[in-house]
Amino acid sequence: MAGSSSSIMDNLFQRTLDDLIKSMRLQLLNESTFISKSIEDIRREIKSTDPQTKSTALQKLTYLSAIHGVDMSWASFHVVEVMSSSLFSHKRIGYHAASISFHDSTPVLLLITNQLRKDLSSTNHFHASLALHCLSTIATLDLSRDLTPDLFNLLSSSRVFIRNKAIAVVLRVFDKYPDAVRVCFKRLVENLESSDPHVVTAVIGVFCELSSKDPRPYLQLAPEFHRILVNSKNNWILIKVLKIFARLAPLEPRLGKKIVEPICEHIRRSGAKSLVFECVRIVITSLSDHESAVKLAVSKIRELLVDQDPNLRYLGLHALSVAAPKHLWAVLENKDAVIKSLDDEDSNIKIESLRLLMAMVSESNVVEISRVLLNYALKSDPEFCNEILGSVLTTCGRNDYEIIVDFDWYVSLLGEMATIPHCQKDEEIENQLIDIGMRVKDARLQLVRVARDLLIDPALLGNVYLHRILCAAAWVAGEYVQLVRNPLELIDALVQPRTNLLPPSIRAVYINSVLKVLSFCLDCYLDQDEGTASSYCCNLAGEQSEMFLVKTHTEAPELVATTREGSNYEQDEGFNPRNTTIESSDDLSDENDTDRVVTLLSMKNFTHESVVSLLNRIELIFSSLTANQDVEVLERARNIFAFVQLVKAEIIDNSGQNVDKKYTQVSAVIKSIRDAFSMELGPVSISAQGRVAVPDGLVLNENLDDLKAICGDIELPSSSSFYTGGPQFGTASDASSSNLLKNDESGPSNESTSLLEHRKRHGLYYLASDKSETVPNDYPPANDPKANSNINDEADALAKLTEQSLLLKKRTNQMKPRPVVVKLDDGDAAPIPDKRPEPINDSLSGAIKDVLGSEANLSVSRSNPLDKSSTKRKGKKKLGTDLPSEMKENLGDAEKPDPENPNPSSKSKERRRRGKEKIVEGEEPEQRGKKKSSHRHGRHKTHQRANSPLNVVSQAPVIPDFLL
Amino acid sequence: MIRAVLVMNTQGKPRLAKFYEFMPVEKQQEIIRNVFAVLCSRPEHVSNFVDAESFFGPDARLVYKHLATLYFVFIFDGSENELAMLDLIQVFVETLDKCFRNVCELDVVFNYSKMHTILDEIIFGGQVLETSSTEVMKAVEEISKLDAASSAINLVPKSVSSWRSR
């Protein structure tokens, strides 16, 4: 009594969905608290025995789940209860709830099979419709298998309302349970001939989806699709048929000829933009060999490009970019419209037009297009600016700078990009700067100039997006220091105070570059001292450097002024970067090789005083760095510091002495450092490591998992690929200077104390201390023996490249030959696994092929009715399977030369595999009976008697020739 | 096929969300947020297509229409024509308009189940089955009639009679 009365109370005072929505709108408090309160009510109400209360509660829950993201998986059993109500209004709520909340692993799905079957065969077609809707989103393997016979019946339902829904459900059923194909496929195909456009829409929609996974099996239905393409007046159907043909045409070259005319006809006649666009798309993607059709399509695209509607303009550009790879002329013809679109307010249109511009880029126009784009980048919003920079970088860098002929120009362009305010493409610019340095010898001079300009500007150090680029610049300047015009100035730039804004990893690169430049300077100084009288050089160098400063002063005063404004950098003694910040581009282009030689000779003469002051300055700066927090910075700084102290002592000592006795010890040290740096770095193949022979006794496959657990708290070094230079030279300098720094080496200050402790704790995992110096060198040595063994291959590659560049020269009439770009013959990029589009849904297409294989003649139905009848017979045989006859059929199949299915044995295997399924069929004899009976009502029942020999002959061609 | 249909207002509140492949509710809400973030950043009078791959997997495109205070959003894949989808939004909105006489956001808010009934007649399991708003209206009206009839039988007599019998 109490229970029933509470249920009545619930019923009377229950909030309906409308009440819920209303009060939620009135709710001034927190929405989420209101929802959780409502859920509490729902949890109580949904347990009610009154179906009305229960269904209303479920409806509210469904609403909250769909709109407010409330979990309703807990209510799945109640969903089943409401679904099974006999009242339509409740049933509807239940089915809706099921379709939004059930998924493949919902346990209660097993309970609804019979309910679905009952509703599918209900006389009330709205009940059947509900069940179909639900199936279309939740059907699982089990449901599909069990309900296939019911669906089969509905596929020929006299009510279009039901029939087209049943057709659409078949898509999901095939996907979940491919064997359903054998039962339903034929009826599905028959529906293609229906006179009702609704039914045809549904069937074509299903075939469109099926063909998107694997189009091959449907090639045999091409005649049917062709008929629809020619006869149908319904744009929705035509669009879908075109989608199908777009997938079929590449598979069967003869198909194109057949469909191109009707498609052109549609383009000319149709007023529906959607249909015309679909026709245009199929022409440019799948029928690009048909010239007149392509011309027609491109003329339509042109109309789209100048349309008022931004959607059409966007789609026009999109179509052009699809056409671009094969028909670049189409893009070039519409160049103006494309460039105009770059200014559009719509970001979609802008990006499409950018893509098209990039597709137009070739070596002859890359300079102009990049110029145009960079100007756009300067004035556009940050997002699009980076979009532009990114695509310029990718296009120019593609295939090892395939389209770049003038690397001096390109390197300057990179420098320019770096200084664009919104630029965030730091990583790519960094990579390209270093990559070009390693690959293109002729570009290094310009590269060093660009690097210098970047390094010397203190304002740039404040921009985090420039740090990686500056890192590359510092590396380039240090690596190719022999090309640097004024090494002293470079050192000043590398040690300027604002470098403390850099992250430690980049600062370490800076420091390493300082070492390179410094050793270079000292080497030059010692060389010149040995050869000539120092006093002469002293005068010469002094004059030259002054002249140089004056020269840059007068050349670019405005530029200097602008950078001065931008920076609030405090003047440092002896270092005046702003005066020499930017060289005008005229200056760069004026300079030729003889000029370079002169500057190289003149600027690298050092006076004794200049060297001493340099050493003093470095000592001063690095003495402060020796207390740095970062291990890498600290260690490198200490190395330099010790090195400078050593050199300085000796140079000052010997300053007054005779020329002959000078610096024997220190020059040996400097020479060895110099030697370590002078070998050239080249690009390293991704597979280089694999070519290094594994030393005996080294077990690489040992399980190091426990090591990982221990090292977890150690910060890994930055994994940028271009640190190859840095750490490697770091260790090289370690090795060369280790005998000098014996005392320091043992000092604990070299390592952070935590690391030391860690080592103490886990000592057994570390190698002996004398070896540990070389252990971190996990980078492949740049000039290791394997590279030498590869010299011949590389020479070949180079020869090939030179040939190519000569060809280029002929073609483009360049003034300057394209410099050699070093390429590795086995490719530098990571090997891309040969990914073939896997045949998705193998079993499904297999099943369909199988069915179609026995029904190939179906498509020639009109030309040869006898054949059709024989397929009928076969189809029937399959439904009422009896083993012996199937065996016979298999034999027959195996004998037939079937080009579409070259492996007939697989077919029979599949049949055999399906033996299990026969048990299921056996369990439902009444359904089989139904199938048979419904079949007997089929239209072609009169053609039951057919002789199989004819059938065998007609099955051979994949596509009947009457079409092609 | 069509992967999802969303209706949301210009504040980003979802008014209708229908996903044609099962998706956990958290994921649904995330997608709704992402879609709104993209839509509200687009100015008026620009094209209606947005690349949806970033939040709806490969090959997903999105077309939307901004009408009064509502965004109508269809997410679909390469098997659908972009302009046809735009037309389909039009069909959907026209049907709503016929159904509610000058549809406004409140109609959409208070007619949750009717919205779904209408949508279900147009799109079935991600496939477009009906593109004529008159046909859709016919079906929807019949369903409503059936619905009303069955609940009228149920609501009063049954509960009252069960009450009386005690």
Coordinates of N, CA, C and O in Angstrom, one line a residue, chain A residues 4 8 11 17-18 21-22 25 31 51-52 59 62-63 65-71 87-90 92 96 99-103 124 126 132-133 136-137 161 164-165 168-169 171 198 201-202 205-206 208-209 212 236 239-240 243 247 273-274 277-278 281 310-312 314-315 345-348, chain B residues 1 13-20 22 25-26 28-29 32 42-51 61 77-88 106 109-110 112-114 116-117 120-121 123-125 127-131 135 139 142-143 146-147 150-151 153-155 158-159 163 166:
Chain A
S4 N 2.6 1.6 -3.4 CA 1.8 2.0 -4.5 C 1.4 3.5 -4.3 O 1.3 4.3 -5.3
I8 N 2.0 6.7 -6.8 CA 1.0 7.7 -7.2 C 1.4 9.1 -7.0 O 1.3 10.0 -7.8
N11 N 3.8 10.0 -9.5 CA 3.1 10.2 -10.8 C 2.5 11.6 -10.8 O 2.6 12.4 -11.7
L17 N 9.4 16.6 -18.6 CA 10.5 17.2 -19.2 C 10.4 18.7 -19.4 O 11.3 19.5 -19.1
D18 N 9.2 19.1 -19.8 CA 9.0 20.6 -19.9 C 9.2 21.3 -18.6 O 9.8 22.4 -18.6
I21 N 12.9 21.6 -18.0 CA 13.5 22.6 -18.8 C 13.2 24.0 -18.3 O 14.0 24.9 -18.1
K22 N 11.9 24.2 -17.9 CA 11.5 25.5 -17.4 C 12.2 25.9 -16.2 O 12.7 27.0 -16.0
R25 N 15.7 26.8 -16.6 CA 15.9 28.1 -17.1 C 15.7 29.2 -16.1 O 16.3 30.3 -16.1
E31 N 24.0 25.7 -12.2 CA 23.3 24.7 -13.1 C 23.7 23.3 -12.7 O 22.8 22.4 -12.7
P51 N 4.5 2.7 -15.5 CA 5.3 2.9 -16.7 C 5.4 4.4 -17.1 O 6.4 4.8 -17.7
Q52 N 4.3 5.1 -16.8 CA 4.3 6.6 -17.1 C 5.4 7.3 -16.4 O 6.2 8.0 -17.0
Q59 N 12.9 10.0 -20.0 CA 12.9 11.1 -21.0 C 13.8 12.2 -20.5 O 14.6 12.8 -21.2
T62 N 17.4 11.2 -20.6 CA 17.9 11.3 -21.9 C 18.3 12.7 -22.3 O 19.3 13.0 -22.9
Y63 N 17.3 13.6 -22.0 CA 17.6 15.0 -22.3 C 18.8 15.5 -21.6 O 19.7 16.1 -22.2
S65 N 21.3 13.9 -20.6 CA 22.5 13.2 -21.2 C 22.9 13.9 -22.5 O 24.0 14.2 -22.7
A66 N 21.9 14.1 -23.3 CA 22.2 14.6 -24.7 C 22.6 16.0 -24.6 O 23.5 16.4 -25.4
I67 N 22.0 16.8 -23.8 CA 22.3 18.3 -23.8 C 23.3 18.7 -22.8 O 24.2 19.5 -23.1
H68 N 23.3 18.0 -21.6 CA 24.2 18.5 -20.6 C 25.3 17.5 -20.3 O 26.0 17.6 -19.3
G69 N 25.4 16.4 -21.1 CA 26.5 15.5 -20.9 C 26.5 14.7 -19.6 O 27.5 14.3 -19.1
V70 N 25.2 14.4 -19.1 CA 25.1 13.6 -17.9 C 25.3 12.1 -18.3 O 24.7 11.6 -19.3
D71 N 26.0 11.3 -17.5 CA 26.1 9.9 -17.7 C 24.8 9.2 -17.5 O 24.2 9.4 -16.5
L87 N 2.9 0.9 -25.4 CA 2.5 2.2 -25.8 C 3.5 2.9 -26.6 O 4.7 2.9 -26.3
F88 N 3.0 3.5 -27.7 CA 4.0 4.1 -28.6 C 4.8 5.2 -28.0 O 6.0 5.3 -28.2
S89 N 4.1 6.0 -27.2 CA 4.8 7.2 -26.6 C 5.9 6.7 -25.7 O 7.0 7.3 -25.7
H90 N 5.7 5.6 -24.9 CA 6.8 5.1 -24.1 C 7.9 4.5 -24.9 O 9.1 4.7 -24.7
R92 N 8.8 5.1 -27.8 CA 9.6 6.1 -28.5 C 10.6 6.6 -27.6 O 11.8 6.8 -28.0
H96 N 14.6 6.0 -28.2 CA 15.5 7.2 -28.4 C 16.6 7.1 -27.3 O 17.8 7.3 -27.7
S99 N 19.1 4.6 -28.4 CA 20.0 5.0 -29.6 C 21.1 6.0 -29.2 O 22.1 6.0 -29.8
I100 N 20.8 6.7 -28.1 CA 21.9 7.7 -27.7 C 22.8 7.1 -26.7 O 23.9 7.6 -26.5
S101 N 22.4 6.1 -26.0 CA 23.2 5.6 -24.8 C 23.8 4.2 -25.0 O 24.8 3.9 -24.3
F102 N 23.3 3.4 -25.9 CA 23.8 2.1 -26.0 C 25.0 2.1 -26.9 O 25.1 2.8 -27.9
H103 N 26.0 1.2 -26.6 CA 27.1 1.0 -27.5 C 27.5 -0.5 -27.5 O 26.8 -1.3 -26.8
N124 N 2.2 -2.0 -37.2 CA 2.3 -0.6 -37.1 C 3.6 -0.1 -37.6 O 4.7 -0.4 -37.0
F126 N 5.1 2.5 -37.7 CA 5.9 3.5 -36.9 C 6.7 2.7 -35.8 O 7.8 3.1 -35.5
L132 N 14.0 0.3 -36.4 CA 15.1 0.5 -37.4 C 16.0 1.6 -37.1 O 17.2 1.5 -37.2
H133 N 15.4 2.7 -36.6 CA 16.2 3.8 -36.2 C 17.3 3.4 -35.1 O 18.4 3.8 -35.2
S136 N 20.0 1.3 -36.5 CA 21.0 2.0 -37.4 C 22.1 2.6 -36.5 O 23.1 2.9 -37.1
T137 N 21.9 2.8 -35.2 CA 23.0 3.4 -34.5 C 23.6 2.4 -33.5 O 24.7 2.5 -33.1
F161 N 8.1 4.0 -46.7 CA 8.6 4.5 -45.4 C 9.4 3.6 -44.6 O 10.4 4.0 -44.0
N164 N 12.9 2.1 -47.2 CA 14.1 2.8 -47.3 C 14.9 2.8 -46.0 O 16.1 2.9 -46.0
K165 N 14.2 2.7 -44.9 CA 14.9 2.7 -43.6 C 15.6 1.3 -43.5 O 16.8 1.3 -43.0
A168 N 18.7 1.5 -45.4 CA 19.8 2.2 -44.8 C 20.4 1.4 -43.6 O 21.6 1.6 -43.3
V169 N 19.6 0.7 -42.9 CA 20.1 -0.1 -41.8 C 21.1 -1.2 -42.3 O 22.1 -1.5 -41.6
L171 N 23.4 -1.0 -44.1 CA 24.8 -0.5 -44.1 C 25.5 -0.9 -42.8 O 26.6 -1.5 -42.8
H198 N 12.8 7.7 -53.4 CA 13.2 7.5 -52.0 C 14.0 6.3 -51.8 O 15.0 6.2 -51.1
T201 N 17.4 6.6 -53.5 CA 18.2 7.5 -52.7 C 18.9 6.6 -51.6 O 20.1 6.7 -51.4
A202 N 18.0 5.8 -50.9 CA 18.6 5.0 -49.8 C 19.6 4.0 -50.3 O 20.7 3.9 -49.7
G205 N 22.8 5.7 -51.4 CA 23.5 6.1 -50.2 C 24.3 5.0 -49.6 O 25.4 5.1 -49.2
V206 N 23.6 3.8 -49.5 CA 24.3 2.7 -48.9 C 25.5 2.3 -49.8 O 26.6 2.1 -49.3
C208 N 27.2 4.2 -51.7 CA 28.2 5.2 -51.6 C 29.1 5.0 -50.4 O 30.3 5.0 -50.5
E209 N 28.4 4.6 -49.3 CA 29.2 4.4 -48.1 C 30.0 3.1 -48.2 O 31.2 3.1 -47.8
S212 N 33.1 3.6 -50.2 CA 34.2 4.4 -49.6 C 35.2 3.5 -48.9 O 36.3 3.9 -48.7
W236 N 20.0 14.7 -55.5 CA 20.7 13.9 -54.3 C 21.2 12.6 -54.8 O 22.3 12.2 -54.5
I239 N 24.3 13.1 -57.1 CA 25.5 13.4 -56.4 C 26.1 12.2 -55.8 O 27.3 11.9 -55.9
K240 N 25.3 11.3 -55.2 CA 25.8 10.1 -54.6 C 26.3 9.2 -55.7 O 27.4 8.5 -55.5
K243 N 29.7 10.3 -56.6 CA 30.6 9.9 -55.6 C 31.1 8.5 -55.8 O 32.3 8.2 -55.7
R247 N 35.0 6.9 -57.2 CA 35.9 5.8 -56.6 C 36.1 4.7 -57.6 O 37.1 4.0 -57.5
K273 N 23.9 24.1 -58.0 CA 25.3 24.3 -57.8 C 26.0 23.0 -57.2 O 27.1 22.7 -57.5
S274 N 25.2 22.4 -56.3 CA 25.8 21.2 -55.6 C 26.2 20.1 -56.6 O 27.2 19.5 -56.6
F277 N 29.0 21.2 -58.9 CA 30.3 21.1 -58.1 C 30.8 19.6 -58.0 O 32.0 19.3 -58.2
E278 N 29.8 18.8 -57.8 CA 30.2 17.4 -57.7 C 30.7 16.8 -59.0 O 31.7 16.1 -59.1
R281 N 34.1 18.1 -59.5 CA 35.1 17.4 -58.6 C 35.5 16.0 -59.2 O 36.6 15.7 -59.3
P310 N 30.7 33.6 -50.6 CA 32.0 33.1 -50.2 C 32.2 31.6 -50.2 O 33.2 31.0 -50.4
N311 N 31.0 30.9 -50.0 CA 31.1 29.4 -50.0 C 31.5 28.9 -51.4 O 32.3 28.0 -51.5
L312 N 31.0 29.5 -52.4 CA 31.3 29.1 -53.8 C 32.8 29.4 -54.1 O 33.5 28.7 -54.7
Y314 N 35.1 29.7 -51.9 CA 36.0 28.7 -51.2 C 36.0 27.4 -51.9 O 37.1 26.8 -52.1
L315 N 34.9 26.9 -52.3 CA 34.9 25.6 -53.0 C 35.6 25.6 -54.3 O 36.2 24.7 -54.7
E345 N 38.5 38.3 -46.3 CA 38.4 38.3 -44.9 C 38.1 36.9 -44.3 O 38.2 36.7 -43.1
D346 N 37.8 36.0 -45.2 CA 37.5 34.6 -44.7 C 38.8 33.8 -44.6 O 39.6 33.7 -45.6
S347 N 39.1 33.3 -43.5 CA 40.3 32.6 -43.3 C 40.4 31.3 -44.1 O 41.5 30.9 -44.6
N348 N 39.2 30.6 -44.3 CA 39.2 29.4 -45.2 C 39.8 29.8 -46.6 O 40.6 29.1 -47.1
Chain B
M1 N 28.9 9.9 -45.1 CA 27.7 10.0 -44.2 C 27.8 11.2 -43.3 O 28.9 11.8 -43.1
K13 N 25.6 27.2 -25.8 CA 24.8 26.2 -25.1 C 24.2 25.3 -26.1 O 23.5 25.7 -27.1
P14 N 24.4 24.0 -25.9 CA 23.8 23.1 -26.9 C 22.3 23.0 -26.8 O 21.8 23.0 -25.7
R15 N 21.6 23.0 -27.9 CA 20.2 22.8 -27.9 C 19.8 21.5 -28.5 O 18.7 21.0 -28.2
L16 N 20.6 20.9 -29.3 CA 20.3 19.6 -29.9 C 21.7 19.0 -30.2 O 22.5 19.7 -30.8
A17 N 21.8 17.8 -29.9 CA 23.1 17.1 -30.2 C 22.8 15.7 -30.6 O 22.2 14.9 -29.8
K18 N 23.1 15.4 -31.8 CA 22.8 14.0 -32.3 C 24.1 13.5 -33.0 O 24.6 14.1 -33.9
F19 N 24.6 12.4 -32.4 CA 25.8 11.8 -33.0 C 25.4 10.5 -33.6 O 24.8 9.7 -32.9
Y20 N 25.9 10.2 -34.8 CA 25.5 9.0 -35.5 C 26.4 7.8 -35.2 O 26.2 6.7 -35.7
F22 N 28.4 6.0 -31.8 CA 28.4 6.2 -30.3 C 29.6 7.0 -29.9 O 30.7 6.8 -30.4
V25 N 29.7 10.7 -23.4 CA 29.2 12.0 -23.2 C 30.3 13.1 -23.0 O 30.1 14.2 -23.5
E26 N 31.3 12.7 -22.4 CA 32.4 13.7 -22.2 C 33.0 14.1 -23.5 O 33.2 15.3 -23.7
Q28 N 31.4 14.0 -26.3 CA 30.4 14.9 -27.0 C 30.5 16.3 -26.5 O 30.5 17.2 -27.3
Q29 N 30.6 16.5 -25.2 CA 30.7 17.8 -24.7 C 31.9 18.6 -25.2 O 31.9 19.7 -25.5
I32 N 31.4 19.7 -28.7 CA 30.5 20.8 -28.7 C 31.3 22.1 -28.4 O 31.2 23.1 -29.1
R42 N 34.5 33.1 -36.0 CA 34.3 33.4 -37.4 C 33.4 34.6 -37.6 O 32.3 34.6 -37.0
P43 N 33.8 35.5 -38.4 CA 33.0 36.7 -38.6 C 31.8 36.4 -39.5 O 31.7 35.3 -40.0
E44 N 30.8 37.3 -39.5 CA 29.6 37.1 -40.4 C 30.0 37.2 -41.9 O 31.1 37.7 -42.2
H45 N 29.2 36.6 -42.7 CA 29.3 36.7 -44.1 C 30.6 36.1 -44.6 O 31.3 36.7 -45.5
V46 N 31.1 35.1 -44.0 CA 32.2 34.3 -44.6 C 31.7 32.9 -44.9 O 30.5 32.6 -44.6
S47 N 32.5 32.1 -45.5 CA 32.1 30.8 -46.0 C 31.7 30.0 -44.8 O 32.1 30.2 -43.7
N48 N 30.8 29.0 -45.0 CA 30.2 28.2 -43.9 C 30.9 26.9 -43.7 O 30.4 26.0 -43.0
F49 N 32.1 26.7 -44.3 CA 32.7 25.4 -44.1 C 33.9 25.5 -43.2 O 34.6 26.5 -43.2
V50 N 34.1 24.5 -42.4 CA 35.2 24.5 -41.5 C 35.8 23.1 -41.5 O 35.1 22.1 -41.6
D51 N 37.1 23.0 -41.4 CA 37.8 21.8 -41.4 C 37.6 21.2 -40.0 O 37.9 21.8 -39.0
R61 N 34.4 17.1 -42.1 CA 34.2 18.5 -42.5 C 32.9 19.0 -41.7 O 32.2 18.2 -41.2
D77 N 31.4 13.6 -43.8 CA 32.7 13.2 -44.3 C 32.7 13.3 -45.9 O 31.8 13.9 -46.4
G78 N 33.7 12.7 -46.5 CA 33.9 12.9 -47.9 C 32.8 12.3 -48.8 O 32.8 12.5 -50.0
S79 N 31.8 11.5 -48.2 CA 30.8 10.9 -49.0 C 29.6 11.9 -49.2 O 28.6 11.5 -49.8
E80 N 29.7 13.1 -48.6 CA 28.6 14.0 -48.8 C 29.2 15.3 -49.5 O 30.3 15.6 -49.5
N81 N 28.2 15.9 -50.2 CA 28.6 17.1 -51.0 C 28.4 18.3 -50.1 O 27.3 18.4 -49.4
E82 N 29.3 19.2 -50.1 CA 29.3 20.3 -49.1 C 28.1 21.2 -49.4 O 27.4 21.6 -48.4
L83 N 27.8 21.5 -50.6 CA 26.7 22.4 -50.9 C 25.3 21.7 -50.6 O 24.4 22.3 -50.1
A84 N 25.3 20.4 -50.8 CA 24.1 19.6 -50.5 C 23.8 19.7 -49.0 O 22.7 19.8 -48.6
M85 N 24.9 19.6 -48.2 CA 24.7 19.7 -46.8 C 24.2 21.0 -46.3 O 23.4 21.2 -45.4
L86 N 24.7 22.1 -47.0 CA 24.2 23.4 -46.7 C 22.7 23.5 -47.1 O 21.9 24.0 -46.3
D87 N 22.3 22.8 -48.2 CA 20.9 22.8 -48.5 C 20.1 22.0 -47.5 O 19.0 22.3 -47.1
L88 N 20.7 20.9 -47.0 CA 20.0 20.1 -46.0 C 19.8 20.9 -44.7 O 18.7 20.7 -44.1
L106 N 13.5 29.4 -28.4 CA 12.7 28.8 -27.3 C 11.9 27.5 -27.8 O 11.8 26.6 -27.0
V109 N 14.3 24.9 -27.6 CA 14.6 24.5 -26.2 C 13.5 23.6 -25.6 O 13.8 22.5 -25.0
F110 N 12.3 23.9 -25.9 CA 11.2 23.2 -25.2 C 10.6 22.0 -26.0 O 9.7 21.3 -25.5
Y112 N 12.3 19.3 -27.2 CA 13.5 18.3 -27.4 C 13.1 17.1 -28.3 O 13.7 16.8 -29.2
S113 N 12.0 16.5 -27.9 CA 11.7 15.2 -28.6 C 11.1 15.4 -30.0 O 11.4 14.7 -30.9
K114 N 10.4 16.5 -30.1 CA 9.9 16.8 -31.5 C 11.1 17.1 -32.4 O 11.1 16.7 -33.6
H116 N 14.0 15.9 -32.3 CA 14.6 14.6 -32.7 C 13.7 13.9 -33.7 O 14.2 13.3 -34.6
T117 N 12.4 14.0 -33.5 CA 11.5 13.3 -34.5 C 11.7 13.9 -35.9 O 11.9 13.1 -36.8
D120 N 15.1 12.9 -37.2 CA 15.2 11.4 -37.6 C 14.5 11.1 -38.9 O 14.9 10.2 -39.6
E121 N 13.5 11.9 -39.2 CA 12.9 11.7 -40.5 C 13.7 12.2 -41.7 O 13.6 11.7 -42.8
I123 N 17.4 12.5 -41.5 CA 18.6 11.8 -41.5 C 18.4 10.5 -40.7 O 18.0 10.5 -39.6
F124 N 18.8 9.4 -41.3 CA 18.6 8.1 -40.7 C 20.0 7.5 -40.6 O 20.6 7.1 -41.6
G125 N 20.4 7.3 -39.4 CA 21.7 6.6 -39.2 C 22.8 7.3 -40.0 O 23.7 6.6 -40.5
Q127 N 22.5 8.8 -42.8 CA 22.3 9.0 -44.2 C 21.0 9.8 -44.5 O 20.0 9.7 -43.7
V128 N 21.1 10.6 -45.5 CA 19.9 11.4 -45.8 C 18.9 10.6 -46.5 O 19.1 10.0 -47.5
L129 N 17.7 10.6 -45.9 CA 16.6 9.8 -46.5 C 15.5 10.6 -47.1 O 14.8 10.2 -48.0
E130 N 15.3 11.8 -46.5 CA 14.2 12.6 -47.0 C 14.7 14.1 -47.1 O 15.3 14.6 -46.1
T131 N 14.4 14.7 -48.2 CA 14.8 16.0 -48.4 C 13.7 17.0 -48.6 O 13.9 18.2 -48.9
E135 N 7.1 16.2 -46.9 CA 7.1 14.8 -46.5 C 7.5 14.6 -45.1 O 6.8 13.8 -44.3
A139 N 5.1 12.9 -41.9 CA 5.5 11.8 -41.0 C 5.5 12.3 -39.6 O 5.0 11.6 -38.7
E142 N 2.0 12.5 -38.1 CA 1.4 11.2 -37.8 C 2.0 10.7 -36.5 O 1.3 10.1 -35.7
I143 N 3.3 10.8 -36.4 CA 3.9 10.3 -35.2 C 3.4 11.1 -34.0 O 3.1 10.5 -32.9
L146 N 0.0 9.7 -33.1 CA 0.1 8.4 -32.4 C 0.6 8.6 -31.0 O 0.1 7.9 -30.1
D147 N 1.5 9.4 -30.8 CA 2.1 9.7 -29.5 C 1.0 10.2 -28.6 O 0.8 9.7 -27.5
S150 N -1.6 7.5 -27.7 CA -1.2 6.5 -26.7 C -1.0 7.1 -25.3 O -1.4 6.4 -24.4
S151 N -0.6 8.3 -25.2 CA -0.4 8.9 -23.9 C -1.7 9.3 -23.3 O -1.9 9.2 -22.1
I153 N -4.5 7.7 -23.7 CA -5.1 6.4 -23.1 C -4.5 6.2 -21.8 O -5.1 5.8 -20.8
N154 N -3.2 6.4 -21.8 CA -2.4 5.9 -20.6 C -2.7 6.8 -19.4 O -3.1 6.4 -18.3
L155 N -2.4 8.1 -19.6 CA -2.2 9.0 -18.4 C -3.3 9.0 -17.4 O -3.1 8.4 -16.3
K158 N -5.5 5.2 -16.6 CA -4.8 4.1 -16.0 C -4.5 4.4 -14.5 O -4.8 3.6 -13.6
S159 N -3.9 5.5 -14.3 CA -3.4 5.8 -13.0 C -4.7 6.0 -12.1 O -4.7 5.6 -10.9
W163 N -5.9 3.7 -9.0 CA -6.1 4.4 -7.7 C -7.4 4.0 -7.0 O -7.5 3.7 -5.9
R166 N -8.2 0.5 -5.4 CA -7.7 0.2 -4.1 C -8.6 0.6 -3.0 O -9.4 1.5 -3.1

